[in-house]
XYZ file of C-alpha atoms in Angstrom:
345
model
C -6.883 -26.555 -24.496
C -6.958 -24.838 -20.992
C -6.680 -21.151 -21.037
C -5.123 -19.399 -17.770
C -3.695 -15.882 -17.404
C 0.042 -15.362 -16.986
C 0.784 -12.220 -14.375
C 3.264 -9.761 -12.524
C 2.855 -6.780 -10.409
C 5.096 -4.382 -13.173
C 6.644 -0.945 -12.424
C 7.225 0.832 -15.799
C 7.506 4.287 -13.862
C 8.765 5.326 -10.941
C 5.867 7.782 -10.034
C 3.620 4.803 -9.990
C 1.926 3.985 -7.172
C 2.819 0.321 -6.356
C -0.298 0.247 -3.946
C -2.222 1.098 -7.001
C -0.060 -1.205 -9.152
C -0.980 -4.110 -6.939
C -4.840 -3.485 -6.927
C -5.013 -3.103 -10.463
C -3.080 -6.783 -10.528
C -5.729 -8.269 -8.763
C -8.387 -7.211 -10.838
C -6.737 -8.820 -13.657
C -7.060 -11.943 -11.657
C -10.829 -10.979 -10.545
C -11.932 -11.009 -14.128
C -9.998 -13.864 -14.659
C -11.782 -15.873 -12.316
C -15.130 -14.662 -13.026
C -14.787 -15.078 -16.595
C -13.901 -19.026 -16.455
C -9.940 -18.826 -17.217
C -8.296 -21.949 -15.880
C -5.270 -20.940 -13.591
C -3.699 -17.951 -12.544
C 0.015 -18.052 -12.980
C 2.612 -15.454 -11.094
C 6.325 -16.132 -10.705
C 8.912 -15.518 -8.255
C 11.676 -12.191 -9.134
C 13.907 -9.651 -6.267
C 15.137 -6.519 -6.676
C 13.549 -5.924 -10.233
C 10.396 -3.167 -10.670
C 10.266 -4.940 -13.623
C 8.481 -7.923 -12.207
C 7.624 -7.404 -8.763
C 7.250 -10.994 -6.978
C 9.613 -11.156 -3.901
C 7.142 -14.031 -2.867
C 4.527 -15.803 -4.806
C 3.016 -17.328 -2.621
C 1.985 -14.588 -0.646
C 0.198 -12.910 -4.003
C -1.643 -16.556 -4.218
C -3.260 -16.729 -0.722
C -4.278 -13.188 -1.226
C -5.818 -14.139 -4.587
C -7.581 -17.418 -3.647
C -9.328 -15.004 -0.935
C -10.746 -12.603 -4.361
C -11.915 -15.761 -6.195
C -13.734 -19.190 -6.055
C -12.704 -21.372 -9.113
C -9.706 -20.319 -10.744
C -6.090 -22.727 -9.904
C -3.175 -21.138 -8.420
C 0.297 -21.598 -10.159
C 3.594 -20.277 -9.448
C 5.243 -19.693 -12.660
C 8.105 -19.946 -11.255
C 9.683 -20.709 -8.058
C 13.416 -19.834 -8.832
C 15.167 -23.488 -7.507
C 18.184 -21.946 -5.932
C 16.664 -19.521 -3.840
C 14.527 -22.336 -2.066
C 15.306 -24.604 0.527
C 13.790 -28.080 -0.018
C 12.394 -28.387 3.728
C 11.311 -24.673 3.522
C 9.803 -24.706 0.102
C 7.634 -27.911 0.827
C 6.298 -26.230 3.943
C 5.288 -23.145 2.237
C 3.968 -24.713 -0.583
C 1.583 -26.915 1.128
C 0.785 -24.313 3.188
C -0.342 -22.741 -0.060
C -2.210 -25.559 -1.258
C -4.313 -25.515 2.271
C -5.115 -21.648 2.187
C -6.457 -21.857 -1.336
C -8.485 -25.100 -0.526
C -6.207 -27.060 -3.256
C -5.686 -24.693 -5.623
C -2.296 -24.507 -6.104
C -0.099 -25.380 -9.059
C 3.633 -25.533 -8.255
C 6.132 -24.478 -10.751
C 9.675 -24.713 -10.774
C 12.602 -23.216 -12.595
C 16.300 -22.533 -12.432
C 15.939 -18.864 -12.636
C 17.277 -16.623 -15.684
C 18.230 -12.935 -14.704
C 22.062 -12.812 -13.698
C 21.063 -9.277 -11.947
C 19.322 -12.146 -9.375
C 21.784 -14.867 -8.637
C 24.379 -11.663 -8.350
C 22.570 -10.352 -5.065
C 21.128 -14.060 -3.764
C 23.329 -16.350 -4.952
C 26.960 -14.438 -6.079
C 29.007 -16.900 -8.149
C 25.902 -18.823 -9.140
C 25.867 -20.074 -12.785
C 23.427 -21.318 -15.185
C 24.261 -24.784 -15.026
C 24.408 -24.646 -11.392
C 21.310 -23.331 -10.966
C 19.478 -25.930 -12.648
C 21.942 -28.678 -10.704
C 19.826 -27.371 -7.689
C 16.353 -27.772 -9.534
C 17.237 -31.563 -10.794
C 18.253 -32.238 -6.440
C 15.142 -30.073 -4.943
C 12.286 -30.991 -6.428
C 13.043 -34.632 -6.012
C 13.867 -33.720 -2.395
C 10.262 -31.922 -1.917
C 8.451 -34.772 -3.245
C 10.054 -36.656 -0.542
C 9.254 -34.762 2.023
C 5.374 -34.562 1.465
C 5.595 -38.523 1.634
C 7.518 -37.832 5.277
C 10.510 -38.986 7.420
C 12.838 -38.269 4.696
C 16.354 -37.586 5.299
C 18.660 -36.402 2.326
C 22.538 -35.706 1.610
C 23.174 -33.914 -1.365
C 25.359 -32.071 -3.439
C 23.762 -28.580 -2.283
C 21.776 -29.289 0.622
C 21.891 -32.197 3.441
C 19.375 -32.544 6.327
C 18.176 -35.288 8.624
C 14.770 -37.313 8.725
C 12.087 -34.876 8.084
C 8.541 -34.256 7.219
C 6.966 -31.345 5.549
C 4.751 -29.337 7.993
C 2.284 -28.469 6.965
C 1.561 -31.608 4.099
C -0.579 -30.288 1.197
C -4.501 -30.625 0.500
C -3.857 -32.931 -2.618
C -2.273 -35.622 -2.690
C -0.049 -37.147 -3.064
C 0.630 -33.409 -3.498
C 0.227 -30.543 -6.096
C 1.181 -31.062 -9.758
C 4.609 -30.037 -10.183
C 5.731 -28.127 -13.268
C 9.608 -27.643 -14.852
C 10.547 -24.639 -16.881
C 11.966 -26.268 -19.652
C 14.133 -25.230 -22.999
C 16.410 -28.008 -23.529
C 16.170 -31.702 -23.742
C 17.948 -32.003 -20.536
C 15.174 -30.150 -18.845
C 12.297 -32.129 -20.487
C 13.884 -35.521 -19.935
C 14.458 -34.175 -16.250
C 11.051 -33.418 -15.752
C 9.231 -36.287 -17.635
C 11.379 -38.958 -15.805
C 9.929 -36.914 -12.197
C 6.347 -36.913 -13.579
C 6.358 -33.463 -13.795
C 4.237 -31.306 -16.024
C 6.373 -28.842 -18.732
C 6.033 -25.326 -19.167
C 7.892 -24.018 -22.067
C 8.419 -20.203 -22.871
C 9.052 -18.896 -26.336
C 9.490 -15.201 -25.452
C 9.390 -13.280 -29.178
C 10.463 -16.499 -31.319
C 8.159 -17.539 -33.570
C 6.540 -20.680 -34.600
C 9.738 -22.586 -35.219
C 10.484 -23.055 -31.598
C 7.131 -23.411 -30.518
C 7.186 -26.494 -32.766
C 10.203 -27.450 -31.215
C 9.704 -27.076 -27.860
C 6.147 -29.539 -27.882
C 8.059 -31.623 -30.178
C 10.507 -32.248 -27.420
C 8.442 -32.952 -25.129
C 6.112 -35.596 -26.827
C 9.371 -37.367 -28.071
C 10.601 -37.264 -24.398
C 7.296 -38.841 -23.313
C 7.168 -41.429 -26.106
C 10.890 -42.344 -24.986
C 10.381 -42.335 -21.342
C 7.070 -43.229 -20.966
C 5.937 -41.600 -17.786
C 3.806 -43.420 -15.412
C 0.716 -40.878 -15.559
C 0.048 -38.962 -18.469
C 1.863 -35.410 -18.250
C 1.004 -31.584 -19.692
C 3.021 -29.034 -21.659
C 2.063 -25.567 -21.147
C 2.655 -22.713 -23.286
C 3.417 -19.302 -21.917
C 3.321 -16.441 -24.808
C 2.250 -12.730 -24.570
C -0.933 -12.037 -26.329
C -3.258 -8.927 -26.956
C -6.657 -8.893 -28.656
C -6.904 -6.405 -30.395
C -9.869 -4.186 -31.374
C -8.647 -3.710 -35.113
C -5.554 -3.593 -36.542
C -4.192 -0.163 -35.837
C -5.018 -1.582 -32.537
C -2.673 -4.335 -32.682
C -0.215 -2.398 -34.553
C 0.165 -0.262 -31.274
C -0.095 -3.489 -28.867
C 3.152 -4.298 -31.128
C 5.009 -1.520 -30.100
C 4.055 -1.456 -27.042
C 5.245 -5.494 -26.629
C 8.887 -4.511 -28.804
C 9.350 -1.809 -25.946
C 8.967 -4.330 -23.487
C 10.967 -7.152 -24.756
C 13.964 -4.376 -25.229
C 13.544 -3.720 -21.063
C 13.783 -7.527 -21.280
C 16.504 -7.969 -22.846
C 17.995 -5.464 -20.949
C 17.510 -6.603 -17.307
C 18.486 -10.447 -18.956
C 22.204 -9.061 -19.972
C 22.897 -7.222 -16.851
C 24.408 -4.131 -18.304
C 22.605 -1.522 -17.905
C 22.947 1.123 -14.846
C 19.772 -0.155 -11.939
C 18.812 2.510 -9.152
C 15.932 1.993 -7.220
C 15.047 -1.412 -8.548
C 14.552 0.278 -12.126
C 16.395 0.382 -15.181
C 18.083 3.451 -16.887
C 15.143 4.125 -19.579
C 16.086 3.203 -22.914
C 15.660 6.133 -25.373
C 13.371 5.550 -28.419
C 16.691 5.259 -30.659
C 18.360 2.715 -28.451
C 15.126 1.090 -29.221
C 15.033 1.427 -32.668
C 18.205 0.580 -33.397
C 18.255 -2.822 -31.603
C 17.777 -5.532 -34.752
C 17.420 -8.157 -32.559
C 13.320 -7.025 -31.365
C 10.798 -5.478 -33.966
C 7.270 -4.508 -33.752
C 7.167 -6.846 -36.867
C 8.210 -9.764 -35.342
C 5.850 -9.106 -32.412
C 3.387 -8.813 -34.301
C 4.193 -11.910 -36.676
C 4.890 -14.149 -33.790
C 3.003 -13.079 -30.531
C -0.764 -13.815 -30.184
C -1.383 -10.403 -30.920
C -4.579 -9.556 -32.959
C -8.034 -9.221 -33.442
C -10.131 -12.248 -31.142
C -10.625 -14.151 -34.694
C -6.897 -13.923 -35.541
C -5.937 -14.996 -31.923
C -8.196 -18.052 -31.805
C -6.730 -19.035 -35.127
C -3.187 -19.044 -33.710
C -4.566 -20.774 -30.348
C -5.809 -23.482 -32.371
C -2.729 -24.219 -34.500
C -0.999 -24.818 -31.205
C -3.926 -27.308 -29.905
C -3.398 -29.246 -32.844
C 0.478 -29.082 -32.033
C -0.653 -31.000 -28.844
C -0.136 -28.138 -26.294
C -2.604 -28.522 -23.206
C -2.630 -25.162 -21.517
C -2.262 -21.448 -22.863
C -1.411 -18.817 -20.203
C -1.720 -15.338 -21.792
C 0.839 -13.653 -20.545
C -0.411 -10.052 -19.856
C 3.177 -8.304 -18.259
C 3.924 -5.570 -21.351
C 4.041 -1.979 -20.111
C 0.923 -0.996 -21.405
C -1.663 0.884 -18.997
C -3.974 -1.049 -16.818
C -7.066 0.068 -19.465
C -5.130 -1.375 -22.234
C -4.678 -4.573 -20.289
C -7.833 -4.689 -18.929
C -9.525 -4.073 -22.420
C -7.157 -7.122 -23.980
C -8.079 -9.538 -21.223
C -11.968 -8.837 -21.419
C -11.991 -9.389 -25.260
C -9.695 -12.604 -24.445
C -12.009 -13.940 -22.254
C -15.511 -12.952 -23.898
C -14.386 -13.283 -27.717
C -11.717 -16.224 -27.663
C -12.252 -18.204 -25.131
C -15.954 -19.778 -25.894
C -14.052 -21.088 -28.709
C -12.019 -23.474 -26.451
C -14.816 -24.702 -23.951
């Protein structure tokens, strides 16, 4: 199983520097490279401290000039936000800058607080109506002279300038949850990356389940990869982790937060939660973060990483975006990478 690093540019305080914040980013992804992680992964979020990505792609090219090995992913482009033509261009523009690096990853978007100030009116389901039509569309276009009338978009015979390094063009990855969404992406030979969030080992179970039994119904031309994205800390001890709990309950409360679009926003950030808002929200636990997050000591972590090898899941991208300090973060990822990952080479 591959291991990459998941990773956002995060505001948790509006005194923060976000010159500083960004810096600090990249030298996550610096001691990522150096210390043999697979892929980088950043995704693609507006008007949110919370996640600060107005542009992947932009963060990749300036990260493929800070290392030498590690591939590129966005994880995610948000479908509805991207124009096929435009999308295709940027993306193999991408893929040229970082000498083939790139991984391109695709989703329908989740945060209403989005699709409000892009898209107003845009649902759910209509958001991933414009996934299923674009990626198909940007496929096309890499091949060249394609012209396209859809439901959402309609353009004559074009080509995609520039066309990407690989070919026939970067592996494409679906954020998937449903069986829709794996069927979708199996039948475009497209990779799946699935998300948990705080749930526990019953839908990680699920969610690979899905997607073999998708595969073994479909049968896709080449074979295809699921990829599972789950926060993780390794922990020194277990006071340690106990803290790396708290800290990940805190975060998944902002989370829940931004998702249900409630909550007063002024300058990009939430209205803080108070410690009994926190407490008093059943739904998150430092329990169940700690029960169902690869949080731990590096022995307890490659434990869990093997249980979901042996589930059949290809890739693990640590997903590092939590609120704690840079030290904390940095500490984690440098145990990650010198005490689990020689397990997995």
């Amino acid at each position: 199983m591959k291991l990459s690093l998941f990773v956002h540019m995060e505001r948790t305080l509006p005194e923060e520097s976000q010159q500083k914040l960004y810096e600090e980013m990249l030298q996550l992804c610096e001691i990522a490279d150096r210390g043999g992680m697979h892929a980088i992964w950043t995704g693609e979020h507006h008007g949110m401290n919370f996640t600060i990505a107005p542009n992947p792609f932009i963060n990749l090219v300036d990260i493929a000039h800070r290392t030498s090995r590690v591939r590129l992913g966005t994880g995610t482009i948000i479908a509805p936000f991207n124009h096929p033509i435009r999308l295709a261009g940027e993306a193999a523009m991408t893929d040229i800058i970082t000498d083939g690096r790139l991984e391109l990853g695709i989703a329908r978007g989740a945060y209403s607080y989005e699709y409000e100030r892009l898209m107003p009116g845009l649902t759910a389901w209509d958001a991933g109506q414009r996934m299923r039509e674009l990626i198909p569309a940007v496929k096309q276009l890499w091949q060249g002279d394609y012209a396209h009338q859809g439901e959402y978009w309609s353009f004559p015979s074009t080509t995609s300038s520039p066309l990407p390094k690989q070919q026939p063009h970067p592996p494409i990855w679906v954020a998937a949850r449903d069986p829709n969404s794996h069927e979708f992406a199996v039948k475009n030979g497209c990779n799946v990356q699935v998300t948990p969030l705080h749930q526990g080992e019953e839908e990680i179970v699920r969610l690979v389940n899905c997607f073999k039994e998708t595969c073994e119904r479909i049968k896709p031309e080449k074979p295809l990869k699921i990829m599972l994205l789950q926060h993780g800390y390794v922990a020194e001890d277990e006071a340690d982790a106990q803290q790396a709990a708290v800290e990940f309950n805190r975060f998944y409360n902002y989370f829940g937060a931004w998702f249900k679009n409630q909550r007063p926003v002024s300058q990009g950030m939430l209205q803080p939660l108070s410690d009994e808002e926190i407490a008093a929200n059943s739904y998150y636990s430092p329990q169940a973060m700690r029960q169902n997050l690869a949080i731990g000591t590096a022995n307890e972590v490659i434990a869990r990483l093997r249980k979901y090898q042996d589930l059949g899941y290809e890739e693990f991208a640590l997903w590092i975006d939590s609120g704690m300090s840079f030290e904390r973060k940095k500490a984690s990822l440098e145990r990650f990478i010198n005490g689990v990952m020689p397990e997995f080479h």
